[in-house]
PDB file of C-alpha atoms in Angstrom:
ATOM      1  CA  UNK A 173     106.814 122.687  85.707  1.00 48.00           C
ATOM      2  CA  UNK A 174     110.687 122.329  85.712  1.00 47.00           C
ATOM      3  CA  UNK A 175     110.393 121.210  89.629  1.00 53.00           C
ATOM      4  CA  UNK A 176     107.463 118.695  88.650  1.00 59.00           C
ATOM      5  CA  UNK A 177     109.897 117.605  85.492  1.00 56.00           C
ATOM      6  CA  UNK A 178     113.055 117.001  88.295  1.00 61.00           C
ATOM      7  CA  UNK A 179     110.602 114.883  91.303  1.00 84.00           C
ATOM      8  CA  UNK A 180     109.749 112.799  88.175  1.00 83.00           C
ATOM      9  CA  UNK A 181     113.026 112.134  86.853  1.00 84.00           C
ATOM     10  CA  UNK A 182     114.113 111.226  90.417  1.00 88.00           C
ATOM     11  CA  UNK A 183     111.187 108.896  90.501  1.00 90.00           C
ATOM     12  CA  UNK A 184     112.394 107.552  87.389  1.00 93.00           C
ATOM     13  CA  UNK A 185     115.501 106.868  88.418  1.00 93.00           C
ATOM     14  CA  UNK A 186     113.921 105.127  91.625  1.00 93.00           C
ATOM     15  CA  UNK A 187     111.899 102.880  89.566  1.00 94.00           C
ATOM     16  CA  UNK A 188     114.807 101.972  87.504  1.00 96.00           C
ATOM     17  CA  UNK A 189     117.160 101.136  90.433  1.00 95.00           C
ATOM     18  CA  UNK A 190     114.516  98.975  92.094  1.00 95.00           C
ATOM     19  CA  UNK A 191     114.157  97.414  88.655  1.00 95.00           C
ATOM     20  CA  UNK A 192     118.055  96.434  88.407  1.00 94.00           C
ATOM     21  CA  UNK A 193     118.008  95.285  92.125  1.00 95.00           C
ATOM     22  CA  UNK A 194     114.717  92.807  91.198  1.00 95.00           C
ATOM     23  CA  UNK A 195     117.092  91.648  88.213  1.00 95.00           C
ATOM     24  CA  UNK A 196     119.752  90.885  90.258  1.00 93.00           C
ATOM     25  CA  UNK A 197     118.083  88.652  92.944  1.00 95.00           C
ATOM     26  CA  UNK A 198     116.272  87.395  90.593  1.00 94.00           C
ATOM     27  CA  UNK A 199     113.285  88.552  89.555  1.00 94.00           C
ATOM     28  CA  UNK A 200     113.974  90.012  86.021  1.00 94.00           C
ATOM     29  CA  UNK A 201     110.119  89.884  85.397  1.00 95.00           C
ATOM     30  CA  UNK A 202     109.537  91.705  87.692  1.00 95.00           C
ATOM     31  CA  UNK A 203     112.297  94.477  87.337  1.00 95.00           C
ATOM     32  CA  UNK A 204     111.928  95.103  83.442  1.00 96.00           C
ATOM     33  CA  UNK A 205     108.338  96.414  84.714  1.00 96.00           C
ATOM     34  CA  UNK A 206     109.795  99.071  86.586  1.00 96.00           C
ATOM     35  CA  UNK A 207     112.477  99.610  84.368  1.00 96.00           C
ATOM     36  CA  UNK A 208     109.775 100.285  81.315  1.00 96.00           C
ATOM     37  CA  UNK A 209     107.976 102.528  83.526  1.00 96.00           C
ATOM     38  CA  UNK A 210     111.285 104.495  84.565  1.00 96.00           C
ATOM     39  CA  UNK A 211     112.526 104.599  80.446  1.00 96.00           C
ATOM     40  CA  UNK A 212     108.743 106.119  80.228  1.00 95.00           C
ATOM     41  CA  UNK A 213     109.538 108.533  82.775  1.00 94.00           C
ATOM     42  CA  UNK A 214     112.340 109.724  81.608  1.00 94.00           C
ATOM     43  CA  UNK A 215     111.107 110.043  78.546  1.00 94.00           C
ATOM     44  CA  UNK A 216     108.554 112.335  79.885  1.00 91.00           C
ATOM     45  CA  UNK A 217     110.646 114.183  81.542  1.00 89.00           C
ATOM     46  CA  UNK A 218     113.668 114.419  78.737  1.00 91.00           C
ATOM     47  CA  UNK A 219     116.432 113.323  80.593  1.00 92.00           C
ATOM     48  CA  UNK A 220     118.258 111.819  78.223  1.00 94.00           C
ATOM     49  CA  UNK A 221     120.926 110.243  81.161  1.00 95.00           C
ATOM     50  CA  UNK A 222     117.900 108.835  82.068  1.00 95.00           C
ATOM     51  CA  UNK A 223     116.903 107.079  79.653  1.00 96.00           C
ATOM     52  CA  UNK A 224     120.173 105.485  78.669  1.00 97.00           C
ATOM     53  CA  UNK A 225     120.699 104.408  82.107  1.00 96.00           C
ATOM     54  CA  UNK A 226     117.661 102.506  82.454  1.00 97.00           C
ATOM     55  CA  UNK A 227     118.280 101.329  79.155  1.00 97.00           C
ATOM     56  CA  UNK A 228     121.519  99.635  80.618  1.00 97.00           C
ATOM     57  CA  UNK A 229     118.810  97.940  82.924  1.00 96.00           C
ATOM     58  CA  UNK A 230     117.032  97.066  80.627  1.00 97.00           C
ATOM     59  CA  UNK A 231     120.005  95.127  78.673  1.00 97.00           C
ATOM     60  CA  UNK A 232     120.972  93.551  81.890  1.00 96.00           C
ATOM     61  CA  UNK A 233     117.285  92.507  82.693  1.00 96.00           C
ATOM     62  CA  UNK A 234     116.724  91.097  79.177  1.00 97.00           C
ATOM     63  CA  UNK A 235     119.577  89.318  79.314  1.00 96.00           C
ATOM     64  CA  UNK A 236     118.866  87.725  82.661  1.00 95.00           C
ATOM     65  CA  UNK A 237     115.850  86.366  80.894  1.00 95.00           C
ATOM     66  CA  UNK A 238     117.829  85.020  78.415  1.00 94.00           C
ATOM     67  CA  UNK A 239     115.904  87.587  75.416  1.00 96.00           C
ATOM     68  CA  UNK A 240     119.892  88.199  73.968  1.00 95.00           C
ATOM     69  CA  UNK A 241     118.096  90.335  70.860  1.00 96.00           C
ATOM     70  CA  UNK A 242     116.510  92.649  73.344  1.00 97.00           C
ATOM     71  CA  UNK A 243     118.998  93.163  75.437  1.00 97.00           C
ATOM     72  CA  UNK A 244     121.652  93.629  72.960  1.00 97.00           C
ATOM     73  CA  UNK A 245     119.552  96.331  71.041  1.00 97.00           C
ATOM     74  CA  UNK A 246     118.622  98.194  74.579  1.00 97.00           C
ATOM     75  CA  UNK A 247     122.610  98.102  75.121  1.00 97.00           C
ATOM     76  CA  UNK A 248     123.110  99.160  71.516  1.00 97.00           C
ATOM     77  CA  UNK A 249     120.819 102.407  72.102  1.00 97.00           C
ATOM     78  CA  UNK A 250     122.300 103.115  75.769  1.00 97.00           C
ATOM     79  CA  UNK A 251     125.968 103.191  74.065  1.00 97.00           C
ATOM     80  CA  UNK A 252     124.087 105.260  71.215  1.00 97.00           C
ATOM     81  CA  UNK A 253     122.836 107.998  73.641  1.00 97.00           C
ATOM     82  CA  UNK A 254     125.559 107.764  76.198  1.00 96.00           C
ATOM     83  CA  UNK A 255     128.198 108.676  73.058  1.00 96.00           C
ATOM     84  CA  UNK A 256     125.547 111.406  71.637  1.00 97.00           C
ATOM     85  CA  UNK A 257     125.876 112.938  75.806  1.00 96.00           C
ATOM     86  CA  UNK A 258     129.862 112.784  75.599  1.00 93.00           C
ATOM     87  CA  UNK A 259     129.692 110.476  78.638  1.00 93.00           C
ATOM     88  CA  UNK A 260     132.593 108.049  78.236  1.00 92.00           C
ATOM     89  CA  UNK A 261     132.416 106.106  81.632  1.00 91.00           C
ATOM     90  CA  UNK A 262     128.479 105.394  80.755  1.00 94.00           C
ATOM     91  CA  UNK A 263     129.431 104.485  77.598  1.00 95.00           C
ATOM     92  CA  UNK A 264     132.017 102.007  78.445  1.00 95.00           C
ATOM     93  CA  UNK A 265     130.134 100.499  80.938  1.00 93.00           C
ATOM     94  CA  UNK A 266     127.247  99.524  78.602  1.00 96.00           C
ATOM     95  CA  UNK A 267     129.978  98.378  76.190  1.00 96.00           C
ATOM     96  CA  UNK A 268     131.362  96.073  78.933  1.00 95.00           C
ATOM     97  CA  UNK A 269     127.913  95.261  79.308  1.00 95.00           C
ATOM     98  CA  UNK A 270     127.359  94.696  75.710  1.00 96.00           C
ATOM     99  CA  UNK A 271     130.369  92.025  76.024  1.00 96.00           C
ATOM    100  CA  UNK A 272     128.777  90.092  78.374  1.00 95.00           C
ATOM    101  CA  UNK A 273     125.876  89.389  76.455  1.00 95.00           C
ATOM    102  CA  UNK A 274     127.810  88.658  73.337  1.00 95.00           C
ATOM    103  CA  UNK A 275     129.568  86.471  75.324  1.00 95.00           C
ATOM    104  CA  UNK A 276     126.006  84.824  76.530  1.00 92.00           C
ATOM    105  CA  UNK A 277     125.000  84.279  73.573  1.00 93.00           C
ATOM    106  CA  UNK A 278     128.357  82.981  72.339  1.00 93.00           C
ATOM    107  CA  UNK A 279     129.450  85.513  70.430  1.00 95.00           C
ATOM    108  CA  UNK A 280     133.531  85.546  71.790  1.00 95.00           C
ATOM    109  CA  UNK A 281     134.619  87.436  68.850  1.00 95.00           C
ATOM    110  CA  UNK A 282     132.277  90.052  69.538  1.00 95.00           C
ATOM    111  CA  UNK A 283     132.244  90.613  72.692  1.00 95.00           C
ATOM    112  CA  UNK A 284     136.147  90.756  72.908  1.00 96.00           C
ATOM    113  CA  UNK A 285     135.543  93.816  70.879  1.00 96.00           C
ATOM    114  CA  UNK A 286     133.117  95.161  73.166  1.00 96.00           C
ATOM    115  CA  UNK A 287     135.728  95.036  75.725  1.00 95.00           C
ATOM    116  CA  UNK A 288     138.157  96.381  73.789  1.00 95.00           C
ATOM    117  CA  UNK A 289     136.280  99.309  73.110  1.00 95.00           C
ATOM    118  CA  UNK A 290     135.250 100.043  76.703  1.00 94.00           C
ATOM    119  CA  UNK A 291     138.969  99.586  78.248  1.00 93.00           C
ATOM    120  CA  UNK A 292     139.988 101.934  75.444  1.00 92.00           C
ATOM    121  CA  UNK A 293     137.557 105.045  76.877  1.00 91.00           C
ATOM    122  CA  UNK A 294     138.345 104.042  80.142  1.00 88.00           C
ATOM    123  CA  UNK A 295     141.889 104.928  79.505  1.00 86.00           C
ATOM    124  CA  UNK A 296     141.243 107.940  78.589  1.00 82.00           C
ATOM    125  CA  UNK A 297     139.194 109.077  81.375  1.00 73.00           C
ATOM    126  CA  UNK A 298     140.906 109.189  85.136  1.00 71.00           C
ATOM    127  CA  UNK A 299     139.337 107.286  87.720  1.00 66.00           C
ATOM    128  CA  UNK A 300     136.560 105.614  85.266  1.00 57.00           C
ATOM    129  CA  UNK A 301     135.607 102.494  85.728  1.00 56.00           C
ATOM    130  CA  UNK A 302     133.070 100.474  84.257  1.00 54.00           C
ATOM    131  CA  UNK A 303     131.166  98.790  86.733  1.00 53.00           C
ATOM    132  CA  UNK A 304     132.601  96.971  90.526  1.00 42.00           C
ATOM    133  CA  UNK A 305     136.330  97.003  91.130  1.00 37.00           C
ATOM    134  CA  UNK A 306     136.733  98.346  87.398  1.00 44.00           C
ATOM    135  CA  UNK A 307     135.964  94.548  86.301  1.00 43.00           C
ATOM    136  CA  UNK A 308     135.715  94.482  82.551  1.00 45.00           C
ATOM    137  CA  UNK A 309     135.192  90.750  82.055  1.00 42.00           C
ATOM    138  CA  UNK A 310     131.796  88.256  82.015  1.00 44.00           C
ATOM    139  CA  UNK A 311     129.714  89.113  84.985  1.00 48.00           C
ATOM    140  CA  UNK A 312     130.269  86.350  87.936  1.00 45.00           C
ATOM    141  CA  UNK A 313     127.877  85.895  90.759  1.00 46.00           C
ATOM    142  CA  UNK A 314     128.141  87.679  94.031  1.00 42.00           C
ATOM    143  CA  UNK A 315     130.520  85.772  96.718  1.00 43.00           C
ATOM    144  CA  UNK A 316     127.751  84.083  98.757  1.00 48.00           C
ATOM    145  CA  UNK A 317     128.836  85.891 102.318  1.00 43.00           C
ATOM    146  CA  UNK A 318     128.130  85.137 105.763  1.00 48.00           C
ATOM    147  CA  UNK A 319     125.507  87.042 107.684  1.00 48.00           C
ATOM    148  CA  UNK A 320     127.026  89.691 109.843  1.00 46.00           C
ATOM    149  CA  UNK A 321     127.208  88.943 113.919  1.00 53.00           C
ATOM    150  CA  UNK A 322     125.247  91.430 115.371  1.00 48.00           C
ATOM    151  CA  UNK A 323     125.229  93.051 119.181  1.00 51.00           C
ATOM    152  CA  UNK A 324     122.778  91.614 121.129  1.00 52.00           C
ATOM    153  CA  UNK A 325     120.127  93.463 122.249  1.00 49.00           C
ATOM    154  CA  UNK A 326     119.395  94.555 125.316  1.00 46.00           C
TER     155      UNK A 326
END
C-alpha cells in the first residue's frame, strides 16, 4: 500500500508540473486540469507537500486566467500548509507569489507586504530563495532567446 501511496504521489507531482508548464506557455485551461487532478492525488495519497505545492500552481494558473479570488485563496492555503510543515523557503515563495497577484489585481499595499514577509524567511534560511535568481518582485516574461545552432548532421 505505502509503495502504491509513493508511485501516486510521484504521479501527482507529474501532473502538477505539466500543469504549471501548460500555465506558463499559455494554456492555463488546460494546466489547472492537471493541477486539480494532482491536488486530488495528493490528497489521496496525504502528502501534504503535495498538496501545497500544487496549490502554488494552482494560484499561478488562476491568476494567469485572470480569477485573482481563486488564486489568492489557493496561495492563501499553500502559505497555510507550507507554515503548518515548518517549510520556510515554500512558504516564502507562495508569499512572493501571493505579491504578485496582489499586485495584479492592484493591490500595491498588499502585496508589498507579501514581499516583505517572504524576504524576511528568506533571511533566515541559507541559500533559500524564492523562485529564479532569488527574484522577489512582479513576475516578468521570459527573455525571448534565440534558438540554439546545432551540429549538423551527418
Amino acid at each position: 500500500l505505502r509503495r502504491k501511496l509513493d508511485d501516486q504521489a510521484s504521479v501527482a507531482s507529474t501532473e502538477n508540473a505539466v500543469g504549471w508548464i501548460l500555465a506558463h506557455i499559455g494554456q492555463p485551461e488546460a494546466g489547472l486540469w492537471y493541477c486539480q487532478r494532482a491536488l486530488d492525488m495528493h490528497r489521496e495519497a496525504g502528502s501534504r507537500t503535495g498538496v501545497a505545492d500544487t496549490l502554488d500552481s494552482m494560484a499561478f494558473t488562476y491568476g494567469r486566467l485572470g480569477d485573482h479570488p481563486r488564486a489568492l485563496a489557493a496561495c492563501d492555503e499553500a502559505v497555510e500548509l507550507y507554515r503548518m510543515l515548518g517549510d520556510s523557503n515554500g512558504t516564502a515563495c507562495s508569499l512572493r507569489r501571493r505579491g504578485d497577484l496582489q499586485l495584479a489585481a492592484g493591490d500595491a499595499d498588499g502585496a508589498r507586504d507579501s514581499w516583505e514577509q517572504a524576504l524576511a524567511l528568506l533571511a533566515e534560511v541559507p541559500g533559500a530563495s524564492a523562485g529564479p535568481a532569488g527574484r522577489l518582485t512582479p513576475e516578468q516574461p521570459a527573455p525571448e532567446l534565440p534558438a540554439p545552432e546545432l551540429p549538423a548532421l551527418r
